[in-house]
């Protein structure tokens, strides 16, 4: 079917809501092509796209189609209907409506549905799946994407996002659904059970137990939910644990338009605008932001009269070092536990883990791979920590996804522990660097939107895959092609790369330096990651800046 034929089918559909029909009628040829060029695809975080009309957009019809396909996939095991499914949503446009649609599609297929009555964080949905013994779950969220987006995260019975095999089977069932306009739904079904208070109380009880040290709770915390789901749980949790928390007022209301922030991503400096002045006025030790669905956590720490925004690698290093060192001090450190990180995360995380006698395991980007590993060691070994460089982590694996609630509580504990010792986060970070080396990382996001942008990303990846990269002052040690599952060495030697296939290229140079090229699975970006390690901060900064300039000059010529 051509793009025009797809468009005609939609614009002439009798069941098309007025607001989508109006959008369709206003489309020019470029907008039509972008809306119908393909069906929304699963990336590292599930289904995610711009809200609007079309097969390549998030709307009531693509949500129903995906839900029916997911229901049919789960129904391959008849017992799953009785086990049921948990459904939650964030603050975005149509999230509440989409969650209701998902529930009604599943109920019509005979599934028991545990539907959250109000918006709540993604990690609570992951927890709810195992709490109720569900066969799976759905979270309606676009995480940190701009306000024009929404998304559909799909979870398995372990509380983790579907692994690659499960995703393939689910997508096959979704693709079998040919008529998205006539999918039956069960409105007001008794199979749909509203939930909230019970599961939330159980989740809070688990989160509170991650505390390691009884501190004075002396640290002052400024917190922002960025207009999202964190507002519903984080301030209450911190207060119940005895911490001094001030909620940043301009962000302290649920808002799908993110009216008082220029960016919904805590990794972006724009998200933090206005907060440092308030923090100084209230003698704040740390500013903490969670993204709209509260699975990711950013932290900005006091350094004199300034606040320094830590990147995800630094935050993870501080956390895992604190967790392992304090568990050891308290004689509660299990041997041969596991620390998980991704292939784009700083090597420092793994080095810290190994120094405390833990197994350090790397996985592909996407927290579903950490969730998959957590399931493998369940009942056999201790899950110590899991993280990715994009400010996502989980401390205790009663949640099998990133958990910004856990991380926020742990940052508050670390802040008070350090304050009791007369130290700052910066002092602590340098203590870690002095012990393990000065690891510095940088991620360059090459944003390439639209169809032309998607094609340009393909061209760059193809060119780098065929020609590699060179650095003037550094020797290539090897490079890994995750798409071909091969490791290539200078001189022609190759090895099999024992990891899932993915369109990622990782180049290792001497001096423990590496550069990675990876298209984003959820956004129109080509991500280029850099990591260096030197004996001093000055040397690390100098090398990193030089290498970044050199690689970006090369990339711009492609």
XYZ file of C-alpha atoms in Angstrom:
558
model
C 0.000 0.000 0.000
C 1.397 3.412 -0.975
C 1.626 6.354 1.404
C -1.253 8.068 -0.432
C -3.398 4.936 -0.177
C -2.738 4.728 3.560
C -3.617 8.388 3.910
C -6.850 7.970 1.943
C -7.806 5.018 4.127
C -7.380 7.144 7.249
C -8.978 10.340 5.991
C -12.067 8.434 4.787
C -12.415 6.271 7.908
C -15.911 6.822 9.437
C -14.617 6.222 12.980
C -11.864 8.842 12.706
C -12.180 11.321 15.619
C -12.722 14.918 14.560
C -9.399 16.125 15.962
C -7.451 13.531 13.939
C -9.555 14.125 10.809
C -8.795 17.839 11.044
C -5.060 17.105 11.333
C -5.188 14.786 8.309
C -6.924 17.395 6.169
C -4.231 19.965 6.971
C -1.281 17.720 6.022
C 1.033 18.727 3.200
C 2.929 16.087 1.220
C 5.943 16.058 3.552
C 3.785 15.732 6.667
C 1.780 12.973 4.990
C 4.948 11.058 4.130
C 6.336 11.325 7.657
C 3.015 10.234 9.191
C 2.566 7.182 6.942
C 6.065 6.166 5.816
C 6.045 3.211 8.245
C 4.438 1.802 11.346
C 5.807 2.906 14.703
C 8.629 0.535 15.624
C 9.885 -0.865 18.916
C 13.196 0.668 19.983
C 15.266 0.206 23.149
C 12.410 1.695 25.178
C 9.404 0.209 23.381
C 7.043 2.182 21.181
C 7.556 5.948 21.083
C 6.513 8.656 18.668
C 4.918 12.012 18.015
C 1.243 12.232 18.979
C -0.979 12.610 15.926
C -2.692 10.992 12.977
C -0.991 8.263 10.946
C 0.603 4.834 11.212
C 3.904 6.410 12.292
C 2.262 8.361 15.109
C 0.947 7.740 18.616
C -2.858 7.781 18.491
C -5.856 5.779 19.661
C -5.649 3.416 16.680
C -1.923 2.587 16.908
C -2.373 2.125 20.675
C -5.281 -0.276 20.170
C -3.409 -2.190 17.480
C -0.312 -2.581 19.662
C -2.475 -3.594 22.626
C -4.315 -6.274 20.659
C -1.023 -7.622 19.342
C 0.491 -7.670 22.832
C -2.656 -9.351 24.200
C -2.507 -12.004 21.487
C 1.171 -12.597 22.243
C 0.489 -13.085 25.963
C -2.530 -15.269 25.176
C -0.214 -17.799 23.517
C -0.040 -19.048 27.114
C -3.717 -19.378 28.174
C -2.833 -18.999 31.877
C -1.771 -15.406 31.258
C -5.338 -14.121 30.985
C -6.029 -14.981 34.601
C -2.643 -13.601 35.713
C -3.585 -10.350 34.065
C -1.735 -7.195 33.139
C -0.802 -3.990 34.990
C -1.209 -0.606 33.284
C 0.026 2.824 34.383
C 0.610 6.217 32.789
C 2.525 9.479 33.131
C 1.551 13.147 32.725
C 1.671 13.436 28.937
C -1.055 14.420 26.536
C -3.414 11.457 26.018
C -1.587 9.239 28.546
C -4.721 8.800 30.659
C -6.878 8.147 27.594
C -4.368 5.738 26.076
C -4.094 3.797 29.362
C -7.875 3.385 29.397
C -7.827 2.179 25.781
C -5.143 -0.413 26.579
C -7.175 -1.644 29.546
C -10.342 -1.985 27.485
C -8.623 -3.860 24.667
C -7.114 -6.355 27.122
C -10.388 -6.747 29.034
C -12.173 -7.498 25.781
C -9.656 -10.306 25.221
C -10.505 -11.759 28.648
C -7.522 -10.446 30.622
C -7.759 -9.256 34.196
C -6.456 -5.688 34.227
C -4.853 -3.806 37.123
C -5.256 -0.182 36.061
C -3.602 2.567 38.112
C -6.244 5.120 39.139
C -3.819 8.034 38.863
C -0.498 8.777 37.200
C 2.482 7.135 38.888
C 6.188 6.526 38.085
C 7.359 3.849 35.670
C 9.286 1.944 38.382
C 6.054 1.505 40.346
C 4.489 -0.144 37.280
C 7.458 -2.530 37.078
C 7.011 -3.337 40.762
C 3.241 -3.808 40.384
C 3.682 -6.516 37.752
C 5.494 -8.797 40.186
C 3.424 -7.667 43.164
C 0.206 -8.840 41.491
C 1.851 -11.748 39.670
C 0.888 -10.355 36.276
C 1.843 -11.785 32.909
C 3.029 -8.371 31.762
C 2.503 -4.643 31.882
C 2.197 -1.445 29.878
C 3.432 2.031 30.803
C 2.134 4.949 28.755
C 5.050 7.385 28.696
C 7.572 9.050 26.448
C 10.036 9.410 29.305
C 12.131 12.562 28.741
C 11.108 13.263 25.122
C 9.587 16.632 24.140
C 5.914 17.333 24.881
C 4.836 16.351 21.359
C 5.676 12.697 22.094
C 4.059 9.814 23.877
C 5.047 6.172 24.139
C 4.129 2.628 25.066
C 6.579 0.636 27.194
C 5.894 -3.104 27.216
C 6.879 -5.317 30.162
C 7.109 -9.048 30.788
C 6.195 -11.043 33.905
C 9.585 -10.328 35.544
C 8.874 -6.576 35.561
C 11.454 -5.960 32.850
C 10.822 -4.541 29.405
C 10.467 -7.284 26.813
C 13.764 -8.850 25.787
C 14.662 -9.115 22.107
C 13.125 -12.555 21.580
C 9.922 -11.525 23.329
C 9.812 -8.259 21.378
C 10.112 -10.124 18.066
C 7.261 -12.469 18.998
C 5.120 -9.571 20.202
C 5.807 -7.482 17.103
C 4.862 -10.459 14.919
C 1.466 -10.546 16.639
C 1.055 -6.777 16.294
C 1.790 -7.050 12.569
C -0.943 -9.660 12.186
C -3.524 -7.042 13.178
C -4.587 -5.685 9.787
C -7.675 -3.650 10.698
C -6.818 -1.156 13.421
C -10.095 0.723 12.993
C -12.406 -2.052 14.169
C -10.701 -3.409 17.271
C -13.300 -4.185 19.909
C -12.945 -2.802 23.433
C -14.747 -3.695 26.657
C -15.871 -0.510 28.355
C -16.791 -0.632 32.062
C -15.634 -4.239 32.239
C -15.521 -5.905 35.652
C -12.174 -7.349 34.582
C -10.653 -3.875 34.958
C -9.615 -3.394 38.597
C -8.573 0.119 39.692
C -5.429 -0.015 41.860
C -3.170 2.384 43.689
C -3.043 2.558 47.504
C -2.115 -1.068 48.232
C 0.614 -1.402 45.615
C 1.992 2.052 46.399
C 2.302 1.219 50.111
C 4.104 -2.039 49.290
C 6.456 -0.208 46.909
C 7.244 2.462 49.533
C 8.049 -0.230 52.072
C 10.586 -1.798 49.698
C 12.165 1.523 48.709
C 12.687 2.583 52.324
C 14.717 -0.566 52.963
C 17.471 0.452 50.523
C 18.864 2.743 53.234
C 22.347 1.671 54.336
C 23.384 4.193 56.991
C 21.410 6.033 59.621
C 22.532 9.596 59.007
C 21.598 12.871 60.666
C 19.364 13.687 57.674
C 21.101 17.073 57.796
C 21.352 17.659 54.037
C 19.021 20.144 52.397
C 17.531 18.861 49.134
C 15.830 20.884 46.389
C 13.701 18.570 44.256
C 11.925 18.988 40.916
C 9.586 16.458 39.261
C 9.713 18.451 35.989
C 5.903 18.584 36.009
C 5.776 14.780 36.020
C 4.964 11.706 38.059
C 7.691 12.195 40.663
C 5.500 14.813 42.316
C 3.115 12.059 43.400
C 5.663 10.086 45.434
C 9.148 11.574 45.861
C 8.487 14.521 48.214
C 6.292 12.338 50.432
C 8.896 9.570 50.546
C 11.751 11.920 51.451
C 9.678 13.579 54.151
C 8.650 10.227 55.630
C 12.330 9.260 55.752
C 13.140 12.473 57.647
C 14.949 14.446 54.952
C 14.777 18.210 54.508
C 13.207 18.529 51.063
C 12.018 21.622 49.260
C 10.024 21.119 46.072
C 10.845 23.623 43.326
C 7.559 25.473 43.056
C 7.529 26.323 39.307
C 7.692 22.588 38.464
C 5.414 21.428 41.290
C 2.250 20.738 39.302
C 1.401 18.066 36.752
C 1.552 19.572 33.267
C 1.758 17.800 29.873
C 3.060 21.018 28.278
C 6.010 21.310 30.691
C 5.192 25.013 30.894
C 7.939 26.102 33.280
C 10.867 24.173 31.868
C 12.528 24.459 28.489
C 13.460 20.786 28.503
C 11.942 17.683 30.140
C 15.303 15.895 30.180
C 17.335 16.251 33.415
C 20.511 15.652 31.384
C 19.980 19.012 29.692
C 21.197 22.191 31.443
C 17.987 23.882 30.222
C 15.952 21.737 32.617
C 17.802 23.256 35.582
C 17.300 26.931 34.790
C 16.216 29.009 37.774
C 16.986 26.330 40.358
C 20.492 27.329 41.471
C 19.351 30.725 42.766
C 16.575 29.120 44.838
C 19.013 26.470 46.069
C 21.538 29.043 47.274
C 18.838 31.018 49.074
C 17.848 27.882 50.999
C 21.412 26.604 51.635
C 20.750 23.493 49.542
C 23.391 20.758 49.358
C 22.013 18.962 46.295
C 19.409 19.649 43.618
C 17.695 16.529 42.304
C 15.496 16.240 39.202
C 13.543 13.258 37.975
C 12.256 13.023 34.429
C 8.491 12.959 33.725
C 8.014 9.216 34.366
C 10.575 9.196 37.220
C 12.785 6.446 35.912
C 15.833 8.710 35.485
C 17.504 10.991 38.022
C 19.766 13.999 37.596
C 21.754 15.644 40.368
C 23.461 19.010 40.672
C 25.764 19.340 43.691
C 27.022 22.307 45.629
C 30.583 23.474 45.107
C 31.140 26.701 47.010
C 28.492 29.121 45.774
C 27.946 27.198 42.550
C 26.103 24.015 41.604
C 27.790 21.451 39.381
C 25.617 19.202 37.207
C 26.970 15.661 37.358
C 26.610 13.428 34.318
C 25.150 9.947 34.507
C 28.541 8.258 34.720
C 29.615 10.429 37.643
C 26.339 9.914 39.493
C 26.550 6.159 38.981
C 30.191 6.040 40.114
C 29.377 7.927 43.305
C 26.424 5.657 43.991
C 28.042 2.282 43.352
C 31.153 3.256 45.310
C 29.027 4.367 48.250
C 26.848 1.244 48.105
C 29.740 -1.221 47.994
C 32.080 0.580 50.380
C 29.376 1.139 52.984
C 28.008 -2.378 52.688
C 31.562 -3.558 53.261
C 32.038 -1.234 56.259
C 28.785 -2.507 57.740
C 29.834 -6.112 57.052
C 26.864 -6.565 54.739
C 28.660 -6.897 51.405
C 27.838 -10.211 49.733
C 30.653 -11.820 47.748
C 30.411 -12.460 44.021
C 27.427 -10.207 43.535
C 26.792 -8.396 40.274
C 27.222 -4.832 39.049
C 25.680 -4.155 35.649
C 26.369 -1.353 33.201
C 25.954 -0.844 29.463
C 28.523 -0.779 26.679
C 28.271 3.039 26.508
C 28.737 3.511 30.264
C 32.048 4.493 31.859
C 34.495 1.661 32.526
C 34.844 3.171 36.007
C 31.595 1.474 37.121
C 32.962 -1.973 36.358
C 36.350 -1.189 37.908
C 34.695 -0.141 41.156
C 32.627 -3.319 41.172
C 35.628 -5.566 40.604
C 37.638 -3.809 43.320
C 35.017 -4.944 45.836
C 35.008 -8.540 44.633
C 31.902 -8.236 42.478
C 31.222 -9.492 38.966
C 31.010 -6.606 36.520
C 28.846 -7.329 33.488
C 28.223 -5.156 30.433
C 25.085 -5.263 28.322
C 23.676 -3.429 25.320
C 22.057 -0.027 25.770
C 18.532 -0.359 27.108
C 17.597 -1.241 30.653
C 15.707 -4.315 29.496
C 19.097 -6.004 29.111
C 19.914 -5.298 32.767
C 16.479 -6.571 33.763
C 17.101 -9.733 31.773
C 20.404 -10.297 33.584
C 18.795 -9.649 36.968
C 16.284 -12.409 36.288
C 19.106 -14.840 35.462
C 20.787 -14.404 38.856
C 17.568 -14.303 40.898
C 17.988 -16.533 43.944
C 21.614 -17.284 43.042
C 23.606 -14.106 43.604
C 23.166 -10.568 44.906
C 22.137 -7.825 42.486
C 24.326 -4.959 43.718
C 23.611 -2.173 41.223
C 22.655 -1.549 37.622
C 23.108 1.626 35.592
C 23.410 3.264 32.220
C 25.164 6.477 31.322
C 21.905 8.336 30.614
C 21.205 8.981 34.346
C 19.308 5.713 34.766
C 19.929 3.254 37.602
C 18.372 0.707 39.929
C 19.687 -0.154 43.385
C 17.514 -3.058 44.512
C 15.942 -5.169 41.807
C 12.423 -5.417 43.192
C 12.131 -3.037 40.250
C 13.486 -4.389 36.980
C 13.821 -1.036 35.269
C 15.423 2.310 36.019
C 14.107 3.667 39.318
C 14.402 7.392 39.927
C 12.641 7.060 43.270
C 15.289 4.703 44.652
C 18.109 6.805 43.221
C 16.699 10.041 44.653
C 16.461 8.514 48.112
C 20.027 7.191 47.858
C 21.336 10.598 46.721
C 19.672 12.126 49.783
C 21.391 9.574 52.028
C 24.779 10.164 50.414
C 24.307 13.944 50.728
C 23.644 13.653 54.475
C 26.431 11.117 55.007
C 28.910 13.417 53.298
C 27.685 16.478 55.177
C 28.098 14.644 58.481
C 31.729 14.035 57.492
C 32.326 17.633 56.362
C 32.660 16.542 52.722
C 30.961 17.504 49.465
C 29.971 15.396 46.491
C 32.888 16.936 44.594
C 35.312 15.877 47.339
C 33.903 12.351 47.174
C 34.099 12.199 43.397
C 37.763 13.231 43.453
C 38.464 10.617 46.126
C 37.115 8.016 43.691
C 39.123 9.434 40.768
C 42.325 9.438 42.810
C 41.784 5.778 43.580
C 40.740 4.514 40.138
C 41.933 7.166 37.654
C 40.277 10.237 36.171
C 37.587 8.856 33.885
C 35.874 11.471 31.739
C 33.086 10.855 29.259
C 31.120 12.897 26.783
C 28.136 12.103 24.580
C 27.563 14.093 21.418
C 23.969 14.014 20.174
C 23.809 14.601 16.444
C 20.106 15.473 16.030
C 18.835 14.620 12.537
C 15.068 14.880 12.247
C 12.637 13.814 9.537
C 13.157 11.367 6.694
C 16.297 13.129 5.450
C 17.757 12.937 8.943
C 17.023 9.226 9.250
C 18.758 8.624 5.907
C 21.779 10.697 6.986
C 22.167 8.579 10.140
C 22.223 5.445 7.963
C 24.843 6.998 5.657
C 27.139 7.954 8.551
C 26.894 4.517 10.157
C 27.545 2.775 6.823
C 30.573 4.964 6.147
C 32.096 4.442 9.605
C 31.403 0.690 9.418
C 33.203 0.485 6.057
C 36.104 2.850 6.813
C 36.538 2.945 10.588
C 37.979 5.946 12.401
C 41.549 6.987 13.122
C 43.023 9.287 15.774
C 46.284 11.119 15.186
C 48.014 10.345 18.463
C 46.398 7.051 19.433
C 46.615 3.527 18.137
C 43.519 1.451 17.390
C 43.506 -1.681 19.560
C 40.300 -3.255 18.219
C 36.775 -2.415 17.233
C 33.488 -4.167 17.868
C 30.660 -4.329 15.354
C 27.566 -5.347 17.274
C 25.501 -5.574 14.106
C 27.827 -8.229 12.669
C 28.643 -9.753 16.097
C 32.357 -9.510 15.388
C 35.485 -8.053 16.991
C 38.105 -6.831 14.525
C 41.800 -6.466 15.363
C 44.563 -4.704 13.387
C 46.179 -7.213 11.031
C 42.951 -8.984 10.100
C 42.280 -11.174 13.140
C 38.601 -11.457 14.139
C 36.623 -12.904 17.045
C 32.959 -13.590 17.661
C 31.244 -10.942 19.777
C 29.037 -12.792 22.236
C 26.245 -10.269 22.606
C 22.895 -9.449 21.037
C 23.061 -7.828 17.619
C 22.607 -4.065 17.484
C 23.611 -1.259 15.139
C 26.556 -0.123 17.282
C 30.256 0.381 16.513
C 32.773 0.639 19.348
C 36.409 1.599 18.685
C 39.048 0.924 21.367
C 42.347 2.825 21.386
C 45.404 2.555 23.581
C 45.289 4.391 26.914
C 41.885 2.725 27.645
C 40.143 5.203 25.362
C 37.037 4.357 23.315
C 34.594 5.953 20.874
C 31.116 4.599 20.069
C 28.690 5.325 17.239
C 25.075 4.393 17.996
C 21.764 5.575 16.504
C 19.194 6.223 19.227
C 16.390 3.681 19.431
C 13.803 6.233 20.565
C 14.862 9.644 19.205
C 16.050 11.096 15.864
C 19.673 11.174 16.968
C 23.031 9.659 16.181
C 24.831 9.365 19.501
C 28.626 9.453 19.604
C 30.124 8.459 22.956
C 33.650 9.201 24.160
C 35.565 7.899 27.175
C 39.120 8.646 28.322
C 41.073 7.958 31.501
C 44.189 9.797 32.665
C 46.140 10.351 35.881
C 44.858 13.889 36.427
C 41.689 15.823 35.699
C 43.600 18.341 33.600
C 45.110 15.641 31.392
C 41.764 13.860 31.021
C 39.984 17.082 30.005
C 42.724 17.955 27.523
C 42.672 14.532 25.848
C 38.876 14.347 25.777
C 38.490 17.781 24.166
C 41.110 16.956 21.552
C 39.559 13.595 20.622
C 36.011 14.968 20.485
C 37.084 17.761 18.109
C 38.923 15.314 15.889
C 36.043 12.822 15.633
C 33.383 15.480 15.046
C 35.465 17.099 12.295
C 35.660 13.665 10.665
C 31.923 13.031 11.075
C 30.949 16.427 9.626
C 32.758 15.567 6.386
C 30.732 12.401 5.758
